[in-house]
GROMACS .gro file of C-alpha atoms in nm:
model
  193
    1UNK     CA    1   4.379   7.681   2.490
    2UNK     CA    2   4.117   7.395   2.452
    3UNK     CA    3   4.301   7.319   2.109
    4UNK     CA    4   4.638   7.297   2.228
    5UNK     CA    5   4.555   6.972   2.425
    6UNK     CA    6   4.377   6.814   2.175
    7UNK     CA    7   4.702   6.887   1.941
    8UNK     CA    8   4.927   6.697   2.192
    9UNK     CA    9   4.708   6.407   2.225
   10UNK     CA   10   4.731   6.370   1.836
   11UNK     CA   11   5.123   6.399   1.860
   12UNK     CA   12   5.162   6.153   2.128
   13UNK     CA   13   5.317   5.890   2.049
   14UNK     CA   14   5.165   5.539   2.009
   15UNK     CA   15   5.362   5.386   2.353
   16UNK     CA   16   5.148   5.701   2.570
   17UNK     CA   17   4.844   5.693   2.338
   18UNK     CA   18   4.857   5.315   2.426
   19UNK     CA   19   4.913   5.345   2.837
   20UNK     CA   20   4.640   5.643   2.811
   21UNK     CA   21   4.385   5.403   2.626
   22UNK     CA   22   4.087   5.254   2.825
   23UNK     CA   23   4.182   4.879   2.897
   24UNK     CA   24   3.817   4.735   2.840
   25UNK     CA   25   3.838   4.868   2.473
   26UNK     CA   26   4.143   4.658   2.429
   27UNK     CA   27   4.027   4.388   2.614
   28UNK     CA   28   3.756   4.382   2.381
   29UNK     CA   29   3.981   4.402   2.066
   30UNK     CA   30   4.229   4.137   2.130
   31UNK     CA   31   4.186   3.816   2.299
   32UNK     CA   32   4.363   3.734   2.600
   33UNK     CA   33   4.504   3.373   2.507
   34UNK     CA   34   4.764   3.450   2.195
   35UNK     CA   35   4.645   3.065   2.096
   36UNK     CA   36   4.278   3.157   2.059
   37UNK     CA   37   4.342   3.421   1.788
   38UNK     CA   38   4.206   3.311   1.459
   39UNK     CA   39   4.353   3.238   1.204
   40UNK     CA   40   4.287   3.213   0.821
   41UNK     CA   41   4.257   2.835   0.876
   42UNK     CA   42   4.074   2.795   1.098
   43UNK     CA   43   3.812   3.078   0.979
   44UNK     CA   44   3.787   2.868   0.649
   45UNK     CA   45   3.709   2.562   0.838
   46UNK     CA   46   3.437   2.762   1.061
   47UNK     CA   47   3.291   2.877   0.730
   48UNK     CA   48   3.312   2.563   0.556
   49UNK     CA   49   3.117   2.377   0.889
   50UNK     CA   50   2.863   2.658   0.932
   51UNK     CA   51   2.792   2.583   0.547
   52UNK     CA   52   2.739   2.252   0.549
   53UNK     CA   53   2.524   2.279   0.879
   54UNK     CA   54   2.289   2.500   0.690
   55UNK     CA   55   2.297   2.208   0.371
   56UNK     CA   56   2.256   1.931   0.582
   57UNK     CA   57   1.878   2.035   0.708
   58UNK     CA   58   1.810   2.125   0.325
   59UNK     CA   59   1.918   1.789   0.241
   60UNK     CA   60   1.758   1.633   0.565
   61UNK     CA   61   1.407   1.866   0.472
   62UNK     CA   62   1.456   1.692   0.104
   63UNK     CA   63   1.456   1.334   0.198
   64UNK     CA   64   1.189   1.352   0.437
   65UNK     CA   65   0.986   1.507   0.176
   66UNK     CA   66   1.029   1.219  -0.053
   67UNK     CA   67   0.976   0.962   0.245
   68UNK     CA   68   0.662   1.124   0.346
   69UNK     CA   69   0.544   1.159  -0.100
   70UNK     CA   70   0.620   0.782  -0.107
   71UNK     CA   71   0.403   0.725   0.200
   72UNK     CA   72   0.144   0.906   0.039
   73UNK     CA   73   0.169   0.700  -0.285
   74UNK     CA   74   0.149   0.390  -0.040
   75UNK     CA   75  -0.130   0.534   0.119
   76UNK     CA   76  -0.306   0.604  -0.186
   77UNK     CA   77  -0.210   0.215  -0.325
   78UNK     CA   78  -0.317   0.060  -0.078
   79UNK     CA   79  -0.688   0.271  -0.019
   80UNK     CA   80  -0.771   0.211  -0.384
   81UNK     CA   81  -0.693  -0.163  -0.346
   82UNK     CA   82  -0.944  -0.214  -0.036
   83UNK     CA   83  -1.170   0.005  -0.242
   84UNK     CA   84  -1.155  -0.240  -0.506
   85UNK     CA   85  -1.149  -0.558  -0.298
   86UNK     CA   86  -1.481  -0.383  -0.129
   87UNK     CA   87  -1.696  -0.357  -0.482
   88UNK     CA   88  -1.567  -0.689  -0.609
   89UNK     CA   89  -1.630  -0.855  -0.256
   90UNK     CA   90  -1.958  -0.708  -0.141
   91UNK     CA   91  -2.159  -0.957  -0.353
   92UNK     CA   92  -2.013  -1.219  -0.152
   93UNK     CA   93  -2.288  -1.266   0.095
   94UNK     CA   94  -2.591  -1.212  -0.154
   95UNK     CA   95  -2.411  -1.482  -0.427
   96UNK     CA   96  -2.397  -1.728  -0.147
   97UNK     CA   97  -2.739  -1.718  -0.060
   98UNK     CA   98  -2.851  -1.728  -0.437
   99UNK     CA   99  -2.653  -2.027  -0.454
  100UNK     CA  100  -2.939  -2.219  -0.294
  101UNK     CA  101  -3.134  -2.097  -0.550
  102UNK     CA  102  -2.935  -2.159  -0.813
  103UNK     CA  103  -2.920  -2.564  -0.676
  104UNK     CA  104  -3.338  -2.594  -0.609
  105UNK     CA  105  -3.375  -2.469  -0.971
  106UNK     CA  106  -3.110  -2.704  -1.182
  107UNK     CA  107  -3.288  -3.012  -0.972
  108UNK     CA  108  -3.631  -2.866  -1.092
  109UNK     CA  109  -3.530  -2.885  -1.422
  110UNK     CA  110  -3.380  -3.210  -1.399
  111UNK     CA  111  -3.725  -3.357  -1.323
  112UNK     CA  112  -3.892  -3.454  -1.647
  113UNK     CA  113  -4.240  -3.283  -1.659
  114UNK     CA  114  -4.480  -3.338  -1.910
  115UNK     CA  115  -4.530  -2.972  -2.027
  116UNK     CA  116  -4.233  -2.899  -2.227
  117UNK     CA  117  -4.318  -2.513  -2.267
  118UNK     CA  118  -4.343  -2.479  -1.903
  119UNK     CA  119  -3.975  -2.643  -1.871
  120UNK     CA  120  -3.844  -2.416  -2.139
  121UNK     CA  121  -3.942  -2.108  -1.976
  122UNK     CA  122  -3.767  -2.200  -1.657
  123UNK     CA  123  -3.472  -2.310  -1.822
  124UNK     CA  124  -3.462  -1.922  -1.952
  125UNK     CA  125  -3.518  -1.774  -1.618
  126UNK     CA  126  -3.222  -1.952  -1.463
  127UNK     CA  127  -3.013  -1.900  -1.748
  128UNK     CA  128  -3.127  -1.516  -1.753
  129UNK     CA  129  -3.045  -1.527  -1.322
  130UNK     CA  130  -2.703  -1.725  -1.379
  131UNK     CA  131  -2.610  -1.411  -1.605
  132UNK     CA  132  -2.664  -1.193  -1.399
  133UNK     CA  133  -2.453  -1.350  -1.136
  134UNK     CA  134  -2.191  -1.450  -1.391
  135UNK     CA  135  -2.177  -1.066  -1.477
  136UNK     CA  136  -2.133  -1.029  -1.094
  137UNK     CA  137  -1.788  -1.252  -1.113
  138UNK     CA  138  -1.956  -1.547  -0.998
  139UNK     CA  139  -1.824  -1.853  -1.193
  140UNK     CA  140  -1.877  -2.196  -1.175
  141UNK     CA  141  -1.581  -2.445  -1.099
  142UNK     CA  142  -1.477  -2.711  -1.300
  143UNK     CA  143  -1.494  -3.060  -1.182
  144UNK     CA  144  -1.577  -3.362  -1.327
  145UNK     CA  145  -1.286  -3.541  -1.468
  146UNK     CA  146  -1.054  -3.261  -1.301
  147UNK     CA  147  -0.786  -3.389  -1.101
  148UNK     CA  148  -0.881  -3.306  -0.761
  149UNK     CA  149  -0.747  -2.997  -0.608
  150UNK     CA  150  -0.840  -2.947  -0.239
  151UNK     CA  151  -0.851  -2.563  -0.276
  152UNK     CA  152  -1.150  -2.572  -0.513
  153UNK     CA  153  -1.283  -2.906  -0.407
  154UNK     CA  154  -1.396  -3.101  -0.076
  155UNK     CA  155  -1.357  -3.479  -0.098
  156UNK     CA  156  -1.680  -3.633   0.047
  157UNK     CA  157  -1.590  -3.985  -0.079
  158UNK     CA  158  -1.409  -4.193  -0.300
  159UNK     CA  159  -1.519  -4.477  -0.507
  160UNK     CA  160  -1.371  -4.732  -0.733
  161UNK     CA  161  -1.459  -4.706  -1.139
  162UNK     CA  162  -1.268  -4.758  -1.449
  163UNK     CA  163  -1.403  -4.460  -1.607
  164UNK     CA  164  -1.123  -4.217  -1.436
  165UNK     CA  165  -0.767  -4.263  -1.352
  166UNK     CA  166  -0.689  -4.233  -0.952
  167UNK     CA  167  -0.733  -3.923  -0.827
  168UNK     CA  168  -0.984  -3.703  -1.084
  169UNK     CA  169  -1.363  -3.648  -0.990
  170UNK     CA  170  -1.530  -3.905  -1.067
  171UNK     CA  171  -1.894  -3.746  -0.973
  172UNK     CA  172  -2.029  -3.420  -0.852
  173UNK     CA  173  -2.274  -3.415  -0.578
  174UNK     CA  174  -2.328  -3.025  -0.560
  175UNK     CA  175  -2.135  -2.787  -0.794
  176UNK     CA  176  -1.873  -2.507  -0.648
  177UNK     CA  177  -1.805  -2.165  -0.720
  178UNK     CA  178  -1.574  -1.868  -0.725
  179UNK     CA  179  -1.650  -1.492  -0.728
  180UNK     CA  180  -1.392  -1.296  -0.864
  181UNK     CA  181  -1.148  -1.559  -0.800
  182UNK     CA  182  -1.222  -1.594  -0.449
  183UNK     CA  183  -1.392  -1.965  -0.399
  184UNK     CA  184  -1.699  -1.917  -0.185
  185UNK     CA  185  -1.828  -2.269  -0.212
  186UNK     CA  186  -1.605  -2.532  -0.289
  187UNK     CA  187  -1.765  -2.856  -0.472
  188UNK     CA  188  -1.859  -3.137  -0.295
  189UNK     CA  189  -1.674  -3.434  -0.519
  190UNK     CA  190  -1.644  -3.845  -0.524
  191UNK     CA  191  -1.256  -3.873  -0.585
  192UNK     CA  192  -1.154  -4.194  -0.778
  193UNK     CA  193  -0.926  -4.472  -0.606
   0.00000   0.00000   0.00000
């Protein structure tokens, strides 16, 4: 007897099976709104937007990647370049006050003495110190008979002679110099009218 049942329900047709069915199943199964059922359109255009949601964060993920690498190359630039301007800078201070040096000695050996051995050794010494500084970057500037250039040279006074056109050095009164390009004492020059 339990089959018999069980044999009608399966020869039922689909109107009673339908009215017999449990209405949250087919709730579940069918939308209510006839407008919200998908179609193949739309389900394309779902897929296609869900895609390129997922590619744009790849691409986004990509390009800050090669913002932050060119940062780092920045970074790296710009860390070597105060590394450098450190070595070829941190002389600065000990050239300057060497400078005074440098002066006392050229006006010693500007005075004639009368031992000439005694002159010629200290003529070696500064040229063996002035080495060593010139190996340090230190350079001398040019002046005399330069045209006059305020960013190497500071104008004391001016003076009228025939020997230079207007506006060279006419005479040094204490020389200048540059370390590595960078002038740390600028000569002191007579400018011709």
């Amino acid at each position: 007897m339990s089959n018999e049942p069980k044999e009608r329900d399966d020869r039922m047709p689909e109107e009673e099976q339908a009215a017999n069915a449990d209405p949250a199943e087919e709730a579940a199964e069918t939308p209510e709104n006839p407008e919200e059922q998908p179609n193949s359109e739309d389900a394309e255009h779902d897929a296609k937007a869900s895609k390129d949601a997922k590619q744009e964060p790849e691409e986004d993920e990509s390009s800050r990647y090669m913002r932050l690498m060119a940062d780092f190359q920045n970074y790296k630039k710009r860390v070597e370049k105060e590394k450098s301007d450190i070595y070829s800078y941190a002389n600065e201070k000990l050239a300057t006050e060497l400078l005074a040096v440098l002066d006392n000695f050229e006006r010693a050996l500007d005075h004639d003495g009368e031992d000439k051995s005694f002159k010629e050794g200290m003529e070696m010494i500064f040229k063996q110190l002035f080495d060593v500084l010139e190996k340090s970057g230190l350079k001398e500037i040019p002046a005399l008979g330069e045209d006059f250039d305020p960013n190497f040279h500071n104008a004391v006074m001016t003076e009228d002679t025939a020997e230079y056109e207007s506006g060279k050095v006419s005479g040094v009164m204490q020389k200048g110099y540059t370390l590595n390009g960078k002038v740390i004492r600028p000569s002191m020059v007579r400018v011709a009218n």
